[in-house]
Short mmCIF file of C-alpha atoms in Angstrom, two decimals:
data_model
loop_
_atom_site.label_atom_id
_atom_site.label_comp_id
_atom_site.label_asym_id
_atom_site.label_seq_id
_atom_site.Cartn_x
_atom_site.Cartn_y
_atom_site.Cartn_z
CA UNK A 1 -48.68 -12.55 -8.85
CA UNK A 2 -45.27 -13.46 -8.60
CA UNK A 3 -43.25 -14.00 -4.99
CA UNK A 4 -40.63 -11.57 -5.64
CA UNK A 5 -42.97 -8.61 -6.63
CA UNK A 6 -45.00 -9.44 -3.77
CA UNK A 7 -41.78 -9.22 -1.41
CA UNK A 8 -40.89 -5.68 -2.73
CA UNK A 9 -44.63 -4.41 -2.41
CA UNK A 10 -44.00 -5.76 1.73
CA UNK A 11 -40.77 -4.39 1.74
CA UNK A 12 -42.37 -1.00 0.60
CA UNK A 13 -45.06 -1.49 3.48
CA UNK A 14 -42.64 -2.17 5.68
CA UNK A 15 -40.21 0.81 4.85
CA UNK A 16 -43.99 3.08 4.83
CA UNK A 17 -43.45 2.20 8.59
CA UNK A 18 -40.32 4.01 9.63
CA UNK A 19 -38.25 0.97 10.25
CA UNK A 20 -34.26 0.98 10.87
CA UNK A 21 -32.09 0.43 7.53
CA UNK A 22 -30.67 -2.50 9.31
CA UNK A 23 -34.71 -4.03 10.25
CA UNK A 24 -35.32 -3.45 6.46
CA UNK A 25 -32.14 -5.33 5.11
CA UNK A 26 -33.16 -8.44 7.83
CA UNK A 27 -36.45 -8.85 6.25
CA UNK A 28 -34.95 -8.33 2.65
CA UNK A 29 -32.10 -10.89 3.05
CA UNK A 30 -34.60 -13.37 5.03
CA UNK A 31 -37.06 -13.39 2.44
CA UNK A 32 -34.92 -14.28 -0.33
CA UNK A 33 -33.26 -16.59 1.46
CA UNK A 34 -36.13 -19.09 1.88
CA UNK A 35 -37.68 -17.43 -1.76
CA UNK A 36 -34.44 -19.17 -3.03
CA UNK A 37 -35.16 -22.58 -1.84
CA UNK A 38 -38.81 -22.53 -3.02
CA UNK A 39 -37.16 -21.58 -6.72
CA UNK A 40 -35.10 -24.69 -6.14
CA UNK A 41 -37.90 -27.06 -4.61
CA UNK A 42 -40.31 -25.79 -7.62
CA UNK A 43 -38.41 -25.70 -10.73
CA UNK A 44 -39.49 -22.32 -11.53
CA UNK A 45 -36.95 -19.18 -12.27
CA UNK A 46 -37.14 -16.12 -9.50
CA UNK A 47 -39.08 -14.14 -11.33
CA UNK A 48 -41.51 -17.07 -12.29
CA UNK A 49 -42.40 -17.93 -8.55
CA UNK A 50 -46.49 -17.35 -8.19
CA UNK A 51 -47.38 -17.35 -4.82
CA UNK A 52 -50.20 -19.93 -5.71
CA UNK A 53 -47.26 -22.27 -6.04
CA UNK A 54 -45.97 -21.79 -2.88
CA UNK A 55 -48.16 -24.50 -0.50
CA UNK A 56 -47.37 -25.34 3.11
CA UNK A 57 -46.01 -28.37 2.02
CA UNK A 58 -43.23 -26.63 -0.12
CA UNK A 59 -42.70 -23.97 2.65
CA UNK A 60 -41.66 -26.75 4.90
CA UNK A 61 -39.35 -28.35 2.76
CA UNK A 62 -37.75 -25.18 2.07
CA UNK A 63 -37.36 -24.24 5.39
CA UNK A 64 -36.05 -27.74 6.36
CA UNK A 65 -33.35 -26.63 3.71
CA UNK A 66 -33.26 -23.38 5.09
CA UNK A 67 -32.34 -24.36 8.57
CA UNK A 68 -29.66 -27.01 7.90
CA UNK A 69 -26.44 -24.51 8.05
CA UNK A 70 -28.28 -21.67 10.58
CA UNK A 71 -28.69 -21.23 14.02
CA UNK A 72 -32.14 -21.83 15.64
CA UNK A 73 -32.49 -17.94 16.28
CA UNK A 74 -31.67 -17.67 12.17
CA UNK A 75 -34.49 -19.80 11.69
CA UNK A 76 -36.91 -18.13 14.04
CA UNK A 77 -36.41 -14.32 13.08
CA UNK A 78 -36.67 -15.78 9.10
CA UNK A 79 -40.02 -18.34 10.43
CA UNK A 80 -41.30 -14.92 11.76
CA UNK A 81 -40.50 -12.66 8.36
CA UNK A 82 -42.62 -14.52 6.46
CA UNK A 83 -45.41 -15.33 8.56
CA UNK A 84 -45.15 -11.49 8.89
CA UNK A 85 -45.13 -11.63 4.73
CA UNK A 86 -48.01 -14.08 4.39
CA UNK A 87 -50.69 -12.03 6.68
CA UNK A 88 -49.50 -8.86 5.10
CA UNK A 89 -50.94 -10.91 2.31
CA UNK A 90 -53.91 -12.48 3.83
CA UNK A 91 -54.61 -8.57 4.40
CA UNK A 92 -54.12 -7.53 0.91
CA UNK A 93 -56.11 -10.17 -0.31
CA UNK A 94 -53.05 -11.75 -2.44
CA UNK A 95 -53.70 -15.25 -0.52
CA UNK A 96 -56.48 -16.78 0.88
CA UNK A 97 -54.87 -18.16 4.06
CA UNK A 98 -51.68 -18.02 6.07
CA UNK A 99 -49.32 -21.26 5.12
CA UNK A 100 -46.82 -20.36 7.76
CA UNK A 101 -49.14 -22.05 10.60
CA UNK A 102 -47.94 -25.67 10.00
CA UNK A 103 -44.60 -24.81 9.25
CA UNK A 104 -42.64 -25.98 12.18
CA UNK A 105 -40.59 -23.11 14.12
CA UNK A 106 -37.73 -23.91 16.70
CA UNK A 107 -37.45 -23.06 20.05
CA UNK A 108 -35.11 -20.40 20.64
CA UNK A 109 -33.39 -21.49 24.00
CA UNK A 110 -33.27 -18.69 26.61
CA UNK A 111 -30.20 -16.14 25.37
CA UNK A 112 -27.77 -15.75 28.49
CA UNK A 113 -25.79 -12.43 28.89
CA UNK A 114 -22.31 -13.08 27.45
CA UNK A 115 -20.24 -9.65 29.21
CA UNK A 116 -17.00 -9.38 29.05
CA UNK A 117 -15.07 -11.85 31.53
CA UNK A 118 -12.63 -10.58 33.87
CA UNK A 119 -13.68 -8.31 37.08
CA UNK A 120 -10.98 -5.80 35.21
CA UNK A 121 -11.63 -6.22 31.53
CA UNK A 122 -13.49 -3.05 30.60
CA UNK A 123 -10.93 -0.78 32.83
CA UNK A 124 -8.20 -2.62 31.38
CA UNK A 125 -9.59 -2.09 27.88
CA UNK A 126 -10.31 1.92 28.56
CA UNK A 127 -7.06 2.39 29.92
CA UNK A 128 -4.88 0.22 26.96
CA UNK A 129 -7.10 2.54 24.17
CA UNK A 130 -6.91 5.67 26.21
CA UNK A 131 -3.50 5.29 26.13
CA UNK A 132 -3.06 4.92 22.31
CA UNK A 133 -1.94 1.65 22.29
CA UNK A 134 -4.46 0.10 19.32
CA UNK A 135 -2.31 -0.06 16.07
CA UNK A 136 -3.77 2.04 13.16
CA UNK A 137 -2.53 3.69 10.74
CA UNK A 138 -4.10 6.85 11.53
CA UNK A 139 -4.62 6.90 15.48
CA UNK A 140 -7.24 8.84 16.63
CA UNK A 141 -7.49 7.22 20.43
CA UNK A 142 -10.09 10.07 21.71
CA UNK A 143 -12.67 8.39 19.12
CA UNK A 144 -12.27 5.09 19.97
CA UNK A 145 -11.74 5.96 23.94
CA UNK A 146 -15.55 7.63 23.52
CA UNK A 147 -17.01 4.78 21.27
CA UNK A 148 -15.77 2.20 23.93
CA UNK A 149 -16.85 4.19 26.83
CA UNK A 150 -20.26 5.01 25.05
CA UNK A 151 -21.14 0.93 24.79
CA UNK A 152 -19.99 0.33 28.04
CA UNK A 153 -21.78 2.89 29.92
CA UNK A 154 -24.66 3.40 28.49
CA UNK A 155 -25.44 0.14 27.02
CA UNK A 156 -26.70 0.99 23.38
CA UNK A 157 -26.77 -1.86 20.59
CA UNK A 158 -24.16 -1.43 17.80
CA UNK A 159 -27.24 -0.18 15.32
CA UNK A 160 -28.48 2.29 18.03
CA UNK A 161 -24.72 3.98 18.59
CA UNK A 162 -24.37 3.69 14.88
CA UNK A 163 -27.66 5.38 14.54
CA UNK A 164 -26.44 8.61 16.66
CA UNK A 165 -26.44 12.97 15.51
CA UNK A 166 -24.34 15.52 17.54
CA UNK A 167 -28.02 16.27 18.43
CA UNK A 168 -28.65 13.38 20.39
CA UNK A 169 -26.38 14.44 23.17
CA UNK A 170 -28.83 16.74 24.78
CA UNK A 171 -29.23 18.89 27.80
CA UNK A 172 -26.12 20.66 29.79
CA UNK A 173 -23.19 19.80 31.35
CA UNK A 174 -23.95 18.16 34.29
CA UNK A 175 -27.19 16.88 33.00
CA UNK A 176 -26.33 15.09 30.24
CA UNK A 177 -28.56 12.50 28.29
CA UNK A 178 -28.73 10.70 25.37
CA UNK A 179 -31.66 10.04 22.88
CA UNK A 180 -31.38 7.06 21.61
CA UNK A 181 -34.28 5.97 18.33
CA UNK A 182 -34.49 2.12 19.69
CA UNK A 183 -35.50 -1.53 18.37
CA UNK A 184 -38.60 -0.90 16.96
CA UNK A 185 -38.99 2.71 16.36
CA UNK A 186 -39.23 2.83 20.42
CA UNK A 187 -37.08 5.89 22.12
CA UNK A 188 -35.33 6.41 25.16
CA UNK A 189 -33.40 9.16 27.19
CA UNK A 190 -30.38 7.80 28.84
CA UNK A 191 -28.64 9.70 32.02
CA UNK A 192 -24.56 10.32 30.40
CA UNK A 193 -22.29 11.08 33.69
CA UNK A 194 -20.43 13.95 33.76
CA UNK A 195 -17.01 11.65 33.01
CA UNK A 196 -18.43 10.06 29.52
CA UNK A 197 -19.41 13.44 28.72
CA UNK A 198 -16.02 14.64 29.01
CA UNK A 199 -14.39 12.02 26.89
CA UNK A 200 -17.15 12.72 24.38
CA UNK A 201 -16.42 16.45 24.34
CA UNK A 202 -13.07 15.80 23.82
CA UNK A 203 -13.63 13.36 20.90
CA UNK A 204 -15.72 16.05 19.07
CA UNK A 205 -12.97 18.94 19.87
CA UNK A 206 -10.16 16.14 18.26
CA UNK A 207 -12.67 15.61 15.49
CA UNK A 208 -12.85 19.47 14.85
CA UNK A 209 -9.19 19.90 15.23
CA UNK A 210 -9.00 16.51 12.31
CA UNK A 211 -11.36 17.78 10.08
CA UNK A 212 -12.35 21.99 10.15
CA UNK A 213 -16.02 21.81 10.34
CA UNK A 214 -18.85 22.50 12.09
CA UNK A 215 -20.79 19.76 13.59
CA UNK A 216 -24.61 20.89 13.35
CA UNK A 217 -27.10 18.05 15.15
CA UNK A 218 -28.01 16.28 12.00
CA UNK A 219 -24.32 14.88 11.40
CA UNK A 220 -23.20 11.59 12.52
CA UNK A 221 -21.93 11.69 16.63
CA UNK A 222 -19.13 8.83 15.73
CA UNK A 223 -17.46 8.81 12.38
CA UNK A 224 -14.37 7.19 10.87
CA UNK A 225 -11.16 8.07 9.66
CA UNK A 226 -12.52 9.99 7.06
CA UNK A 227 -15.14 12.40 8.25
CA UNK A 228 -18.07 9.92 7.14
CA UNK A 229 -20.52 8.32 9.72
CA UNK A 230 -18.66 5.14 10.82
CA UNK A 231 -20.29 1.96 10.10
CA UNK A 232 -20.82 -2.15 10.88
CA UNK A 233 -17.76 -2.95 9.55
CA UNK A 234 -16.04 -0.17 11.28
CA UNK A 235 -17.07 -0.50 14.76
CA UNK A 236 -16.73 -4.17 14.71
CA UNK A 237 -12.86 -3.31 13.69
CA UNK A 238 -12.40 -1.10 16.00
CA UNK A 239 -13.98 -3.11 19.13
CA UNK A 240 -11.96 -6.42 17.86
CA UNK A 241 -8.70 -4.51 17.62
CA UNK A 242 -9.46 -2.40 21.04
CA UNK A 243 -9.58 -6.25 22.61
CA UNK A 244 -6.47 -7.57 20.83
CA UNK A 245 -4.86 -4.65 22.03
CA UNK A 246 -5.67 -5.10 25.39
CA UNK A 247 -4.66 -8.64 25.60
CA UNK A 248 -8.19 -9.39 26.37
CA UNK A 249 -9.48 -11.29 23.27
CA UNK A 250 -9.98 -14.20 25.34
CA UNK A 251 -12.32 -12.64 27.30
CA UNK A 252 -14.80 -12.55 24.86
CA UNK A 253 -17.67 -15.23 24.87
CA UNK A 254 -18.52 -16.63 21.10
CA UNK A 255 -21.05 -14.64 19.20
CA UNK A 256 -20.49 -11.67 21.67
CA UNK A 257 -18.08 -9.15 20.53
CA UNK A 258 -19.61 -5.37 20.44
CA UNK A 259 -22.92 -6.84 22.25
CA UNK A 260 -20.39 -7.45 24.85
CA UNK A 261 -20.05 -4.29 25.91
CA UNK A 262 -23.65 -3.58 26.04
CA UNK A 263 -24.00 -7.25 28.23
CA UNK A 264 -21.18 -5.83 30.27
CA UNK A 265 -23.11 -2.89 31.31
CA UNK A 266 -26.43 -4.71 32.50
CA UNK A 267 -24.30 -7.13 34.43
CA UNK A 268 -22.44 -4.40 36.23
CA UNK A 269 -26.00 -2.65 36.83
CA UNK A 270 -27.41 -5.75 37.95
CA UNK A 271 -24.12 -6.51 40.36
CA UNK A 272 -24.50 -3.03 41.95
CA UNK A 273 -28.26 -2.68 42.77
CA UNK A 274 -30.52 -1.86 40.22
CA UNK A 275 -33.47 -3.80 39.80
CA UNK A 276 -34.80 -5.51 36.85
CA UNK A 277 -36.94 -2.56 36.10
CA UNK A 278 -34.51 -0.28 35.84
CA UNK A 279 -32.02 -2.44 33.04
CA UNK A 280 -34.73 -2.87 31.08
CA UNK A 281 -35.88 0.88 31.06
CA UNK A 282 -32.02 1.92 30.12
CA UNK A 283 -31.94 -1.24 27.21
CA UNK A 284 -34.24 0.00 26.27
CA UNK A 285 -36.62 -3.89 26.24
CA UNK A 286 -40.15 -3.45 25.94
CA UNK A 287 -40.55 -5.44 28.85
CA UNK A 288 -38.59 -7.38 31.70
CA UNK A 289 -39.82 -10.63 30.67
CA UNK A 290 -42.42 -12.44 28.82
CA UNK A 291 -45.14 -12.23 31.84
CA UNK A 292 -44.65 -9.23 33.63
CA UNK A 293 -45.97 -5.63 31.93
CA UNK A 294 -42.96 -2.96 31.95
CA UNK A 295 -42.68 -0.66 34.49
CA UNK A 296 -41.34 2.95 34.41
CA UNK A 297 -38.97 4.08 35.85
CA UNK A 298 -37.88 8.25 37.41
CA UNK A 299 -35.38 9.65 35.54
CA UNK A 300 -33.86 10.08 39.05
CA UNK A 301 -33.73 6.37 39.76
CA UNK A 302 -32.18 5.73 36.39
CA UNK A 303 -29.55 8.38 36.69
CA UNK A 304 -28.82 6.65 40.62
CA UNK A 305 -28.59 2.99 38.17
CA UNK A 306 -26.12 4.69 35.78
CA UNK A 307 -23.94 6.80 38.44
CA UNK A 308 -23.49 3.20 40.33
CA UNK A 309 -21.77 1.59 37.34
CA UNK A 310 -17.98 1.07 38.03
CA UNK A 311 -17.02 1.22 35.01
CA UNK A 312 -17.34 5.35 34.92
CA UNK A 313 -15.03 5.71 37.74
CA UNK A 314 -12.06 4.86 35.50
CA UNK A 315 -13.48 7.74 33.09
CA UNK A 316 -12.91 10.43 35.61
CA UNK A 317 -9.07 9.20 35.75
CA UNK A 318 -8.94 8.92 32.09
CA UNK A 319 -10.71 12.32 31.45
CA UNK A 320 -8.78 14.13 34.28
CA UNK A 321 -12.01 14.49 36.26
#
């Protein structure tokens, strides 16, 4: 059989399981990536690869042309696509063995948080958006005041806030949380103080107020200028502009930018008490590092780890709290 049918048939497995749009399109775009330099190394159109043609020998070479103009974490999430590929495979009988295991794979160095620099960055950055001072055509600063706030106090990768319904601010005022469907179909509950939830509130009353409808708990929580869910491109325009408005571009480490925010928030955590535990519990990692089993953590101690954040004291001011 050829490659590329075999990728959609794991791509339907794959999909079978549940995973994140964003997961999916990874896999998709890494494994016709490196199916692309195996139709170069063998001669053979895309929809002529058989998998019989595809050796060890061939999958190094095209993943020694693969890594040339990538990053070694590029190479290592696309090394671990297809050696996910090749035992789905093995599995399915389609192969007899797994050529991925003498392909050489890179070690990823150690990833070092990259927060935002500056002990006043994230107050000056609320306060600059809070006050309307992002350019845009159509300003709508109570949006981008409770996106901001949202990243930086509760610590939620782009795809997770992106990922957000009305319904997953739960619970009542005063205990507030937020359900968040995590890396790897894994969920969490995180504690939202009583100042986020106001700016959030007041967001959805603005959106009302913009737009005349209802907001049941399957619609989007964040949306953009036009009523639809807001997406990638959007948020990542609307956190770069936030920064340039705030004079604080410069404060942003290279490759950062929205995972900033969420860096910002561990840090902070980390700075004021909380233990190692506790960060990885609200991140939401499936473990605080690669030899030591998670450990749970009270909803009591993790509302204590969110309530000590500094950065929600400037949401009170901003929210008249």
């Amino acid at each position: 059989m050829d490659v590329a049918r075999l990728i959609e048939i794991y791509l339907e497995h794959l999909q079978a399981r549940k995973l994140a749009a964003n997961s999916l399109r990874a896999y998709r775009r890494d494994l016709e990536s490196v199916a692309g330099e195996l139709v170069e190394l063998t001669g053979t159109g895309a929809d002529r690869l058989a998998v019989d043609l595809v050796t060890a020998s061939v999958l190094r070479s095209a993943f020694a042309r693969f890594a040339a103009s990538r990053s070694a974490s590029s190479v290592i999430r696309a090394w671990s696509t297809w050696n996910g590929f090749f035992g789905f495979l093995v599995i399915e009988g389609a192969v007899s063995g797994n050529p991925m295991q003498v392909v050489p794979k890179p070690r990823n160095a150690p990833s070092t948080p990259k927060p935002l620099q500056g002990e006043d960055t994230p107050e000056r950055l609320l306060r600059t958006v809070a006050a309307g001072a992002r350019q845009a055509r159509n300003p709508w600063p109570e949006r981008d005041l409770a996106v901001l706030a949202t990243l930086l106090c509760t610590g939620v990768r782009s795809a997770e806030l992106l990922e957000l319904t009305v319904g997953s601010l739960a619970g009542r005022a005063g205990d507030r949380r937020l359900h968040v469907h995590g890396k790897g179909g894994k969920n969490r509950s995180i504690p939202i103080e009583d100042t986020l939830d106001s700016l959030i509130q007041s967001y959805l009353e603005s959106r009302r107020v913009r737009f005349g409808d209802r907001l049941p708990g399957g619609e989007p929580l964040f949306v953009d200028h036009h009523g639809e869910a807001l997406r990638r491109g959007g948020l990542q325009y609307l956190v770069r502009q936030s920064l340039r408005a705030a004079g604080v571009s410069d404060r942003v480490q290279p490759g950062a930018m929205v995972h900033a925010l969420r860096h910002t928030f561990a840090t902070r955590l980390a700075e004021d008490g909380a233990s190692a535990a506790e960060i990885a519990k609200l991140l939401g990692h499936s473990s605080i590092n690669s030899s030591q089993t998670y450990i749970d953590v009270t909803a009591r101690e993790q509302r204590l780890s969110v309530r000590a954040n500094r950065t929600l004291q400037v949401l009170g001011e901003l929210s008249g709290g």
